Amino acid sequence: MSFFLAFGLGALAVLALAILRGRMLAFPAQRAGDYAGKGPEFDIRRHINGPILCEGVIYGPTGRVASRFVADFEARWEGNAGTMTEEFRYDSGATQNRRWDFTLGNDGHIRAQAPDVVGDGEGWQKGSAVHLRYRIRLPEDAGGHVLDVVDWMYLMENGTIMNRSQFRKFGIPVAELVATMRPKGAA
């Protein structure tokens, strides 16, 4: 076997293992069923409802904090249809507003829509977790890129929601968000 053929096959094997690791062992490999039967039971109609304070950080592709934010959310539900407005204030002084529309199926399936989301977001609530996948278009001043988002929210015993989201472009992680969400007025 020639050196170039062996090198090429080795490089393909390394690439295949890296892709397999990213899909089978990393953050995006979680499934909603992993949290079925684990409490406390997360019901988005109850736990993402009313005025909510959100505080978080966004990590860039190097793993360093790229931005910090505080946000006020207001969520309302009528049966299985909900809306949530978000008002973000970033450490740079920038602000951002978004409105989500949610539909919750009786089986726990979630459909989510927002003006900067390409198509519909899809996800599930099971056990103590909520999972969403969607594609988001960044504002033009941030490049206007469309990123794939994997979003996980975990309900804690005290009612706080821990949120972790990964943003990818062409399958490569480019940012990560970690935030807390809790009812306003809660300690």
mmCIF file of C-alpha atoms in Angstrom:
data_model
loop_
_atom_site.group_PDB
_atom_site.id
_atom_site.type_symbol
_atom_site.label_atom_id
_atom_site.label_comp_id
_atom_site.label_asym_id
_atom_site.label_seq_id
_atom_site.Cartn_x
_atom_site.Cartn_y
_atom_site.Cartn_z
ATOM 1 C CA MET A 1 0.000 0.000 0.000
ATOM 2 C CA SER A 2 1.396 3.370 -0.941
ATOM 3 C CA PHE A 3 2.079 6.032 1.665
ATOM 4 C CA PHE A 4 -0.501 8.402 0.169
ATOM 5 C CA LEU A 5 -3.242 5.766 0.140
ATOM 6 C CA ALA A 6 -2.496 4.787 3.757
ATOM 7 C CA PHE A 7 -2.414 8.452 4.806
ATOM 8 C CA GLY A 8 -5.714 9.154 3.005
ATOM 9 C CA LEU A 9 -7.426 6.138 4.596
ATOM 10 C CA GLY A 10 -6.114 7.154 8.019
ATOM 11 C CA ALA A 11 -7.383 10.713 7.563
ATOM 12 C CA LEU A 12 -10.815 9.405 6.513
ATOM 13 C CA ALA A 13 -10.928 7.124 9.558
ATOM 14 C CA VAL A 14 -10.086 10.026 11.896
ATOM 15 C CA LEU A 15 -12.755 12.191 10.243
ATOM 16 C CA ALA A 16 -15.342 9.414 10.505
ATOM 17 C CA LEU A 17 -14.548 8.903 14.199
ATOM 18 C CA ALA A 18 -14.815 12.644 14.871
ATOM 19 C CA ILE A 19 -18.220 12.793 13.167
ATOM 20 C CA LEU A 20 -19.389 9.664 14.995
ATOM 21 C CA ARG A 21 -18.258 11.094 18.345
ATOM 22 C CA GLY A 22 -20.118 14.332 17.666
ATOM 23 C CA ARG A 23 -23.339 12.521 16.850
ATOM 24 C CA MET A 24 -23.226 9.641 19.316
ATOM 25 C CA LEU A 25 -21.337 10.852 22.393
ATOM 26 C CA ALA A 26 -21.515 14.635 22.521
ATOM 27 C CA PHE A 27 -24.123 17.150 23.704
ATOM 28 C CA PRO A 28 -26.371 16.840 20.599
ATOM 29 C CA ALA A 29 -26.616 13.061 21.091
ATOM 30 C CA GLN A 30 -28.984 13.436 24.070
ATOM 31 C CA ARG A 31 -32.574 12.300 23.544
ATOM 32 C CA ALA A 32 -35.693 13.454 25.364
ATOM 33 C CA GLY A 33 -36.321 9.846 26.385
ATOM 34 C CA ASP A 34 -33.092 9.955 28.418
ATOM 35 C CA TYR A 35 -35.042 12.029 30.971
ATOM 36 C CA ALA A 36 -38.397 10.211 30.914
ATOM 37 C CA GLY A 37 -39.481 9.214 34.397
ATOM 38 C CA LYS A 38 -36.970 11.534 36.044
ATOM 39 C CA GLY A 39 -38.313 14.365 38.150
ATOM 40 C CA PRO A 40 -39.286 16.955 38.763
ATOM 41 C CA GLU A 41 -41.754 16.753 35.878
ATOM 42 C CA PHE A 42 -41.203 19.663 33.453
ATOM 43 C CA ASP A 43 -44.455 21.048 32.007
ATOM 44 C CA ILE A 44 -43.693 24.103 29.872
ATOM 45 C CA ARG A 45 -47.241 25.401 30.355
ATOM 46 C CA ARG A 46 -46.553 25.672 34.081
ATOM 47 C CA HIS A 47 -42.808 26.271 34.332
ATOM 48 C CA ILE A 48 -42.422 28.649 31.386
ATOM 49 C CA ASN A 49 -45.357 30.870 32.269
ATOM 50 C CA GLY A 50 -45.722 34.425 33.520
ATOM 51 C CA PRO A 51 -42.799 36.832 34.036
ATOM 52 C CA ILE A 52 -39.383 35.119 33.938
ATOM 53 C CA LEU A 53 -35.876 36.419 34.594
ATOM 54 C CA CYS A 54 -33.145 34.914 32.424
ATOM 55 C CA GLU A 55 -29.408 35.435 32.974
ATOM 56 C CA GLY A 56 -26.701 33.895 30.868
ATOM 57 C CA VAL A 57 -23.437 33.837 28.993
ATOM 58 C CA ILE A 58 -22.593 33.056 25.385
ATOM 59 C CA TYR A 59 -19.299 31.315 24.666
ATOM 60 C CA GLY A 60 -17.605 31.807 21.298
ATOM 61 C CA PRO A 61 -15.865 29.123 19.229
ATOM 62 C CA THR A 62 -12.682 29.364 21.328
ATOM 63 C CA GLY A 63 -14.581 28.611 24.554
ATOM 64 C CA ARG A 64 -14.165 32.133 25.918
ATOM 65 C CA VAL A 65 -17.143 34.210 27.027
ATOM 66 C CA ALA A 66 -18.189 36.290 24.022
ATOM 67 C CA SER A 67 -21.190 37.975 25.629
ATOM 68 C CA ARG A 68 -23.261 38.157 28.810
ATOM 69 C CA PHE A 69 -26.937 39.002 29.015
ATOM 70 C CA VAL A 70 -29.937 39.544 31.245
ATOM 71 C CA ALA A 71 -33.404 39.088 29.760
ATOM 72 C CA ASP A 72 -37.012 39.521 30.767
ATOM 73 C CA PHE A 73 -39.436 36.947 29.394
ATOM 74 C CA GLU A 74 -43.218 36.990 29.530
ATOM 75 C CA ALA A 75 -44.978 33.725 28.687
ATOM 76 C CA ARG A 76 -48.711 32.994 28.441
ATOM 77 C CA TRP A 77 -50.613 29.819 27.639
ATOM 78 C CA GLU A 78 -54.148 29.107 26.467
ATOM 79 C CA GLY A 79 -54.515 25.350 26.547
ATOM 80 C CA ASN A 80 -51.692 23.909 24.449
ATOM 81 C CA ALA A 81 -50.877 27.177 22.610
ATOM 82 C CA GLY A 82 -48.399 29.594 24.136
ATOM 83 C CA THR A 83 -46.468 32.751 23.381
ATOM 84 C CA MET A 84 -43.310 34.085 24.951
ATOM 85 C CA THR A 85 -41.761 37.506 24.429
ATOM 86 C CA GLU A 86 -38.085 37.970 25.210
ATOM 87 C CA GLU A 87 -36.248 41.251 25.840
ATOM 88 C CA PHE A 88 -32.464 40.750 25.972
ATOM 89 C CA ARG A 89 -29.926 43.272 27.296
ATOM 90 C CA TYR A 90 -26.339 42.385 26.421
ATOM 91 C CA ASP A 91 -23.168 43.539 28.179
ATOM 92 C CA SER A 92 -22.270 45.449 24.993
ATOM 93 C CA GLY A 93 -25.335 47.660 25.443
ATOM 94 C CA ALA A 94 -27.152 45.986 22.540
ATOM 95 C CA THR A 95 -30.757 44.849 22.945
ATOM 96 C CA GLN A 96 -32.770 42.187 21.170
ATOM 97 C CA ASN A 97 -36.456 41.262 21.177
ATOM 98 C CA ARG A 98 -38.059 38.016 20.052
ATOM 99 C CA ARG A 99 -41.519 36.493 20.207
ATOM 100 C CA TRP A 100 -41.965 32.723 20.251
ATOM 101 C CA ASP A 101 -45.196 30.893 19.433
ATOM 102 C CA PHE A 102 -45.433 27.379 20.859
ATOM 103 C CA THR A 103 -47.789 24.496 20.244
ATOM 104 C CA LEU A 104 -47.647 21.576 22.674
ATOM 105 C CA GLY A 105 -49.018 18.224 21.558
ATOM 106 C CA ASN A 106 -50.746 15.909 24.011
ATOM 107 C CA ASP A 107 -47.785 13.519 23.578
ATOM 108 C CA GLY A 108 -45.240 16.162 24.692
ATOM 109 C CA HIS A 109 -44.186 17.173 21.157
ATOM 110 C CA ILE A 110 -43.393 20.883 20.858
ATOM 111 C CA ARG A 111 -43.540 23.066 17.758
ATOM 112 C CA ALA A 112 -41.889 26.487 18.063
ATOM 113 C CA GLN A 113 -41.886 29.463 15.715
ATOM 114 C CA ALA A 114 -40.192 32.866 15.836
ATOM 115 C CA PRO A 115 -39.435 35.475 13.159
ATOM 116 C CA ASP A 116 -35.701 34.689 13.116
ATOM 117 C CA VAL A 117 -36.225 30.908 13.163
ATOM 118 C CA VAL A 118 -36.022 29.305 9.719
ATOM 119 C CA GLY A 119 -38.989 26.935 9.407
ATOM 120 C CA ASP A 120 -40.380 25.403 12.589
ATOM 121 C CA GLY A 121 -38.463 24.401 15.677
ATOM 122 C CA GLU A 122 -39.278 20.900 16.901
ATOM 123 C CA GLY A 123 -38.824 19.257 20.261
ATOM 124 C CA TRP A 124 -40.164 17.308 23.210
ATOM 125 C CA GLN A 125 -40.816 17.637 26.893
ATOM 126 C CA LYS A 126 -40.180 14.465 28.885
ATOM 127 C CA GLY A 127 -39.449 14.014 32.547
ATOM 128 C CA SER A 128 -37.303 16.855 33.835
ATOM 129 C CA ALA A 129 -36.151 18.121 30.421
ATOM 130 C CA VAL A 130 -37.288 20.046 27.368
ATOM 131 C CA HIS A 131 -35.442 19.696 24.080
ATOM 132 C CA LEU A 132 -35.718 21.902 20.976
ATOM 133 C CA ARG A 133 -33.925 21.863 17.632
ATOM 134 C CA TYR A 134 -34.224 24.751 15.218
ATOM 135 C CA ARG A 135 -32.343 26.882 12.708
ATOM 136 C CA ILE A 136 -31.872 30.532 13.609
ATOM 137 C CA ARG A 137 -30.872 33.423 11.356
ATOM 138 C CA LEU A 138 -28.502 35.827 13.089
ATOM 139 C CA PRO A 139 -29.067 39.572 12.679
ATOM 140 C CA GLU A 140 -27.242 41.209 9.771
ATOM 141 C CA ASP A 141 -24.866 43.023 12.154
ATOM 142 C CA ALA A 142 -23.815 39.554 13.397
ATOM 143 C CA GLY A 143 -23.259 38.258 9.858
ATOM 144 C CA GLY A 144 -26.773 37.043 8.990
ATOM 145 C CA HIS A 145 -25.614 33.416 9.208
ATOM 146 C CA VAL A 146 -28.113 30.578 9.681
ATOM 147 C CA LEU A 147 -27.065 28.321 12.559
ATOM 148 C CA ASP A 148 -28.359 24.931 13.698
ATOM 149 C CA VAL A 149 -29.359 25.063 17.365
ATOM 150 C CA VAL A 150 -29.697 22.252 19.888
ATOM 151 C CA ASP A 151 -31.435 23.608 22.980
ATOM 152 C CA TRP A 152 -31.864 21.712 26.274
ATOM 153 C CA MET A 153 -33.648 22.987 29.367
ATOM 154 C CA TYR A 154 -33.518 21.087 32.654
ATOM 155 C CA LEU A 155 -35.942 21.747 35.525
ATOM 156 C CA MET A 156 -34.286 21.918 38.937
ATOM 157 C CA GLU A 157 -35.970 20.985 42.234
ATOM 158 C CA ASN A 158 -36.395 24.661 43.219
ATOM 159 C CA GLY A 159 -38.148 25.597 39.949
ATOM 160 C CA THR A 160 -35.104 27.160 38.275
ATOM 161 C CA ILE A 161 -34.575 26.104 34.657
ATOM 162 C CA MET A 162 -31.000 25.511 33.481
ATOM 163 C CA ASN A 163 -30.651 26.139 29.744
ATOM 164 C CA ARG A 164 -27.786 24.960 27.560
ATOM 165 C CA SER A 165 -27.758 25.572 23.818
ATOM 166 C CA GLN A 166 -25.193 24.794 21.157
ATOM 167 C CA PHE A 167 -25.004 26.634 17.856
ATOM 168 C CA ARG A 168 -23.409 24.958 14.833
ATOM 169 C CA LYS A 169 -22.542 25.944 11.278
ATOM 170 C CA PHE A 170 -21.887 23.065 8.859
ATOM 171 C CA GLY A 171 -21.876 20.757 11.912
ATOM 172 C CA ILE A 172 -19.030 22.680 13.574
ATOM 173 C CA PRO A 173 -19.741 24.217 17.013
ATOM 174 C CA VAL A 174 -19.470 28.016 16.798
ATOM 175 C CA ALA A 175 -21.126 29.121 20.053
ATOM 176 C CA GLU A 176 -22.711 27.847 23.250
ATOM 177 C CA LEU A 177 -25.202 29.502 25.580
ATOM 178 C CA VAL A 178 -25.650 28.676 29.262
ATOM 179 C CA ALA A 179 -28.446 30.443 31.162
ATOM 180 C CA THR A 180 -30.793 30.231 34.104
ATOM 181 C CA MET A 181 -34.498 30.982 33.908
ATOM 182 C CA ARG A 182 -36.656 31.492 36.976
ATOM 183 C CA PRO A 183 -39.938 33.177 37.813
ATOM 184 C CA LYS A 184 -39.433 36.853 38.609
ATOM 185 C CA GLY A 185 -39.466 37.401 42.330
ATOM 186 C CA ALA A 186 -38.102 33.910 43.064
ATOM 187 C CA ALA A 187 -34.897 33.740 45.099
#
